[in-house]
Tab-separated table of C-alpha atoms in Angstrom:
chain	number	residue	atom	x	y	z
A	1	MET	CA	-116.828	98.825	16.366
A	2	ALA	CA	-120.067	98.000	18.119
A	3	THR	CA	-119.924	97.253	21.793
A	4	ILE	CA	-118.439	93.972	22.945
A	5	PHE	CA	-120.780	93.630	25.939
A	6	PRO	CA	-124.336	94.653	24.980
A	7	LYS	CA	-126.070	93.791	28.284
A	8	PHE	CA	-125.094	96.928	30.248
A	9	GLY	CA	-127.442	99.935	30.258
A	10	GLU	CA	-129.453	101.857	27.728
A	11	PHE	CA	-126.677	103.099	25.409
A	12	MET	CA	-124.676	99.905	25.273
A	13	ASN	CA	-125.531	98.652	21.813
A	14	PHE	CA	-124.016	101.823	20.394
A	15	MET	CA	-121.011	102.535	22.637
A	16	GLU	CA	-117.637	102.780	20.976
A	17	LEU	CA	-114.229	104.276	21.591
A	18	LYS	CA	-113.112	106.846	19.018
A	19	VAL	CA	-110.142	109.100	18.407
A	20	LEU	CA	-110.201	111.852	21.030
A	21	THR	CA	-110.561	115.346	19.535
A	22	LYS	CA	-109.202	118.658	20.781
A	23	GLN	CA	-112.755	119.857	21.501
A	24	GLU	CA	-113.469	116.736	23.559
A	25	CYS	CA	-110.272	117.332	25.531
A	26	GLU	CA	-111.631	120.735	26.519
A	27	ILE	CA	-114.886	119.141	27.729
A	28	ILE	CA	-112.803	116.680	29.777
A	29	ARG	CA	-110.693	119.516	31.199
A	30	LYS	CA	-113.809	121.159	32.591
A	31	ALA	CA	-115.149	117.851	33.977
A	32	ARG	CA	-111.834	116.920	35.640
A	33	ASN	CA	-111.481	120.375	37.185
A	34	GLU	CA	-114.853	119.896	38.929
A	35	ASN	CA	-113.624	116.788	40.794
A	36	LEU	CA	-109.923	117.032	41.641
A	37	ALA	CA	-110.243	114.446	44.429
A	38	MET	CA	-110.465	111.636	41.872
A	39	LEU	CA	-107.188	112.517	40.157
A	40	ARG	CA	-103.534	111.842	40.838
A	41	THR	CA	-102.786	115.451	39.890
A	42	SER	CA	-105.065	117.462	42.153
A	43	TYR	CA	-104.616	120.869	40.574
A	44	PRO	CA	-106.837	122.436	37.914
A	45	GLN	CA	-105.771	122.235	34.283
A	46	THR	CA	-105.714	125.434	32.224
A	47	VAL	CA	-106.760	125.574	28.584
A	48	GLU	CA	-103.070	125.803	27.628
A	49	MET	CA	-102.170	122.753	29.748
A	50	GLN	CA	-104.948	120.732	28.136
A	51	GLU	CA	-103.843	121.825	24.658
A	52	ASN	CA	-100.305	120.658	25.508
A	53	PHE	CA	-101.763	117.325	26.681
A	54	TYR	CA	-103.630	117.011	23.400
A	55	HIS	CA	-100.592	117.788	21.220
A	56	ASN	CA	-97.916	115.996	23.286
A	57	VAL	CA	-99.866	112.901	24.344
A	58	ILE	CA	-102.985	112.356	22.229
A	59	CYS	CA	-101.331	113.268	18.908
A	60	ASN	CA	-97.990	111.625	19.718
A	61	PRO	CA	-97.779	108.056	18.350
A	62	LYS	CA	-94.689	107.432	20.533
A	63	SER	CA	-96.462	108.391	23.763
A	64	ASP	CA	-96.627	105.818	26.574
A	65	HIS	CA	-100.301	106.731	26.942
A	66	ARG	CA	-103.347	106.045	24.751
A	67	TYR	CA	-106.681	107.815	25.206
A	68	TRP	CA	-110.026	107.486	23.435
A	69	GLY	CA	-113.288	109.372	23.416
A	70	VAL	CA	-116.271	107.375	24.685
A	71	HIS	CA	-119.216	107.779	22.297
A	72	SER	CA	-122.739	106.437	22.156
A	73	GLY	CA	-125.823	106.607	19.992
A	74	GLU	CA	-126.706	107.857	16.565
A	75	PRO	CA	-125.814	110.603	16.077
A	76	SER	CA	-122.745	110.014	18.197
A	77	VAL	CA	-122.790	111.637	21.640
A	78	PHE	CA	-119.558	112.261	23.556
A	79	LEU	CA	-119.723	110.730	27.059
A	80	GLY	CA	-116.149	111.014	28.314
A	81	MET	CA	-112.613	109.767	27.970
A	82	VAL	CA	-110.844	106.501	28.784
A	83	GLY	CA	-107.181	105.742	28.550
A	84	LEU	CA	-104.281	103.446	29.214
A	85	CYS	CA	-101.391	105.255	30.872
A	86	ASN	CA	-97.785	104.347	31.543
A	87	ILE	CA	-97.986	101.519	29.033
A	88	SER	CA	-95.110	99.094	29.548
A	89	LEU	CA	-94.674	96.893	26.505
A	90	GLU	CA	-91.892	94.961	28.253
A	91	ASN	CA	-94.107	94.094	31.232
A	92	ARG	CA	-97.309	94.137	29.154
A	93	ASN	CA	-99.264	96.312	31.603
A	94	ALA	CA	-100.806	99.771	31.869
A	95	GLU	CA	-102.821	101.920	34.257
A	96	LEU	CA	-106.402	102.754	33.364
A	97	SER	CA	-107.931	106.217	33.299
A	98	ILE	CA	-111.581	107.182	32.982
A	99	ILE	CA	-113.406	110.500	33.175
A	100	LEU	CA	-117.059	110.651	32.220
A	101	ILE	CA	-118.913	113.921	31.886
A	102	PRO	CA	-121.045	114.588	35.003
A	103	GLU	CA	-124.373	114.254	33.159
A	104	VAL	CA	-123.863	110.567	32.384
A	105	ARG	CA	-122.333	109.320	35.632
A	106	GLY	CA	-124.266	106.724	37.625
A	107	LYS	CA	-126.021	105.177	34.611
A	108	GLY	CA	-123.843	102.078	34.119
A	109	LEU	CA	-121.878	103.698	31.316
A	110	GLY	CA	-118.617	103.686	33.266
A	111	THR	CA	-118.728	99.905	33.526
A	112	GLN	CA	-119.300	99.576	29.806
A	113	ALA	CA	-116.568	102.092	28.993
A	114	LEU	CA	-114.132	100.088	31.138
A	115	LEU	CA	-115.064	96.872	29.344
A	116	GLU	CA	-114.414	98.563	26.009
A	117	LEU	CA	-111.086	99.852	27.341
A	118	PHE	CA	-110.137	96.372	28.585
A	119	HIS	CA	-110.909	95.019	25.122
A	120	LYS	CA	-108.553	97.599	23.573
A	121	GLY	CA	-105.812	96.885	26.079
A	122	PHE	CA	-105.932	93.107	25.979
A	123	ASN	CA	-106.928	92.445	22.372
A	124	GLU	CA	-105.356	95.346	20.479
A	125	LEU	CA	-102.327	96.340	22.588
A	126	ASN	CA	-101.602	92.771	23.776
A	127	LEU	CA	-101.417	93.730	27.458
A	128	GLU	CA	-101.455	91.078	30.164
A	129	TYR	CA	-102.558	93.315	33.094
A	130	ILE	CA	-104.415	96.605	33.490
A	131	TYR	CA	-104.270	98.214	36.914
A	132	ALA	CA	-105.878	101.129	38.726
A	133	GLU	CA	-105.693	103.117	41.920
A	134	ALA	CA	-108.855	104.666	43.341
A	135	TYR	CA	-108.553	107.214	46.127
A	136	LEU	CA	-110.996	106.925	48.997
A	137	CYS	CA	-111.538	110.716	48.923
A	138	ASN	CA	-112.951	110.342	45.406
A	139	PRO	CA	-116.698	111.089	45.465
A	140	ASN	CA	-117.045	108.227	42.958
A	141	ILE	CA	-115.296	105.615	45.135
A	142	GLU	CA	-118.456	103.473	45.262
A	143	PHE	CA	-118.187	102.995	41.501
A	144	TRP	CA	-114.728	101.451	41.977
A	145	ARG	CA	-115.888	99.281	44.864
A	146	LYS	CA	-118.718	97.971	42.659
A	147	ILE	CA	-116.273	97.236	39.826
A	148	ILE	CA	-113.990	95.306	42.186
A	149	LYS	CA	-116.944	93.338	43.560
A	150	LYS	CA	-118.762	92.793	40.234
A	151	PHE	CA	-115.669	91.378	38.532
A	152	ASP	CA	-114.334	89.662	41.673
A	153	LEU	CA	-110.992	91.481	41.463
A	154	GLU	CA	-108.288	91.301	44.072
A	155	TYR	CA	-107.235	94.584	45.649
A	156	VAL	CA	-105.002	96.024	48.332
A	157	PHE	CA	-105.596	98.944	50.634
A	158	LEU	CA	-102.758	101.514	50.558
A	159	ARG	CA	-102.375	104.195	53.222
A	160	GLY	CA	-101.514	107.848	52.635
A	161	ARG	CA	-101.660	107.772	48.831
A	162	LYS	CA	-103.390	111.095	48.127
A	163	TYR	CA	-102.784	114.451	49.765
A	164	LEU	CA	-105.736	116.805	49.450
A	165	ASP	CA	-106.797	119.817	51.480
A	166	GLY	CA	-104.244	119.174	54.228
A	167	GLU	CA	-105.068	115.486	54.687
A	168	TYR	CA	-103.677	112.163	53.428
A	169	PHE	CA	-106.175	109.655	52.042
A	170	PRO	CA	-105.820	105.913	51.414
A	171	SER	CA	-106.547	104.168	48.137
A	172	LEU	CA	-107.690	100.873	46.669
A	173	TYR	CA	-105.173	99.413	44.246
A	174	PHE	CA	-106.332	96.623	41.944
A	175	ASP	CA	-105.773	95.035	38.579
A	176	ILE	CA	-107.396	92.794	36.020
A	177	SER	CA	-105.609	90.176	33.939
A	178	ARG	CA	-106.239	89.123	30.373
A	179	GLU	CA	-107.583	85.791	31.698
A	180	GLU	CA	-109.973	87.507	34.125
A	181	PHE	CA	-111.236	89.681	31.266
A	182	LYS	CA	-111.904	86.581	29.155
A	183	ASN	CA	-113.958	85.157	32.032
A	184	ILE	CA	-115.919	88.404	32.335
A	185	GLY	CA	-116.637	88.199	28.604
A	186	ARG	CA	-118.047	84.705	29.036
A	187	ILE	CA	-120.349	85.912	31.818
A	188	TYR	CA	-121.523	89.250	30.375
A	189	GLY	CA	-120.911	88.858	26.638
């Protein structure tokens, strides 16, 4: 599938979400281990832990989580991973996850990857809301602030949500609805 929103960045006409491979999971393991402050689980993943994640989550059609590899260009270049976690079909919501490899961060690709993920969640999984929590200790917190501002999303400030290096950090908690996504599509599509 070609990108839904072609106006973002240099790779956008070619970005797509593909099945995540075991090799890509290993690339993500290394990238996530370099920036534990951005994650809910702030301990490094071993190769064995990542292989278990691949077999028990990625390859499991009954998992409450769905992840995709973010790819761009011809030939296809792996840029990172996006996912919908804790999918609740009853409540029609899920939490988003995104990890881009360090070399491509800050180039507008995260925004495009999120838009592709929103498309999957709302149009393929029939979700009504997708939510996220961004920790203020995350070195990439400005990315999340820009997303909230760019898409005019409502958010709340939560205290003491992340314990790291002997300190508690607050977070920004926000969501996007199917209707808000449709409006974004009208503006940027």
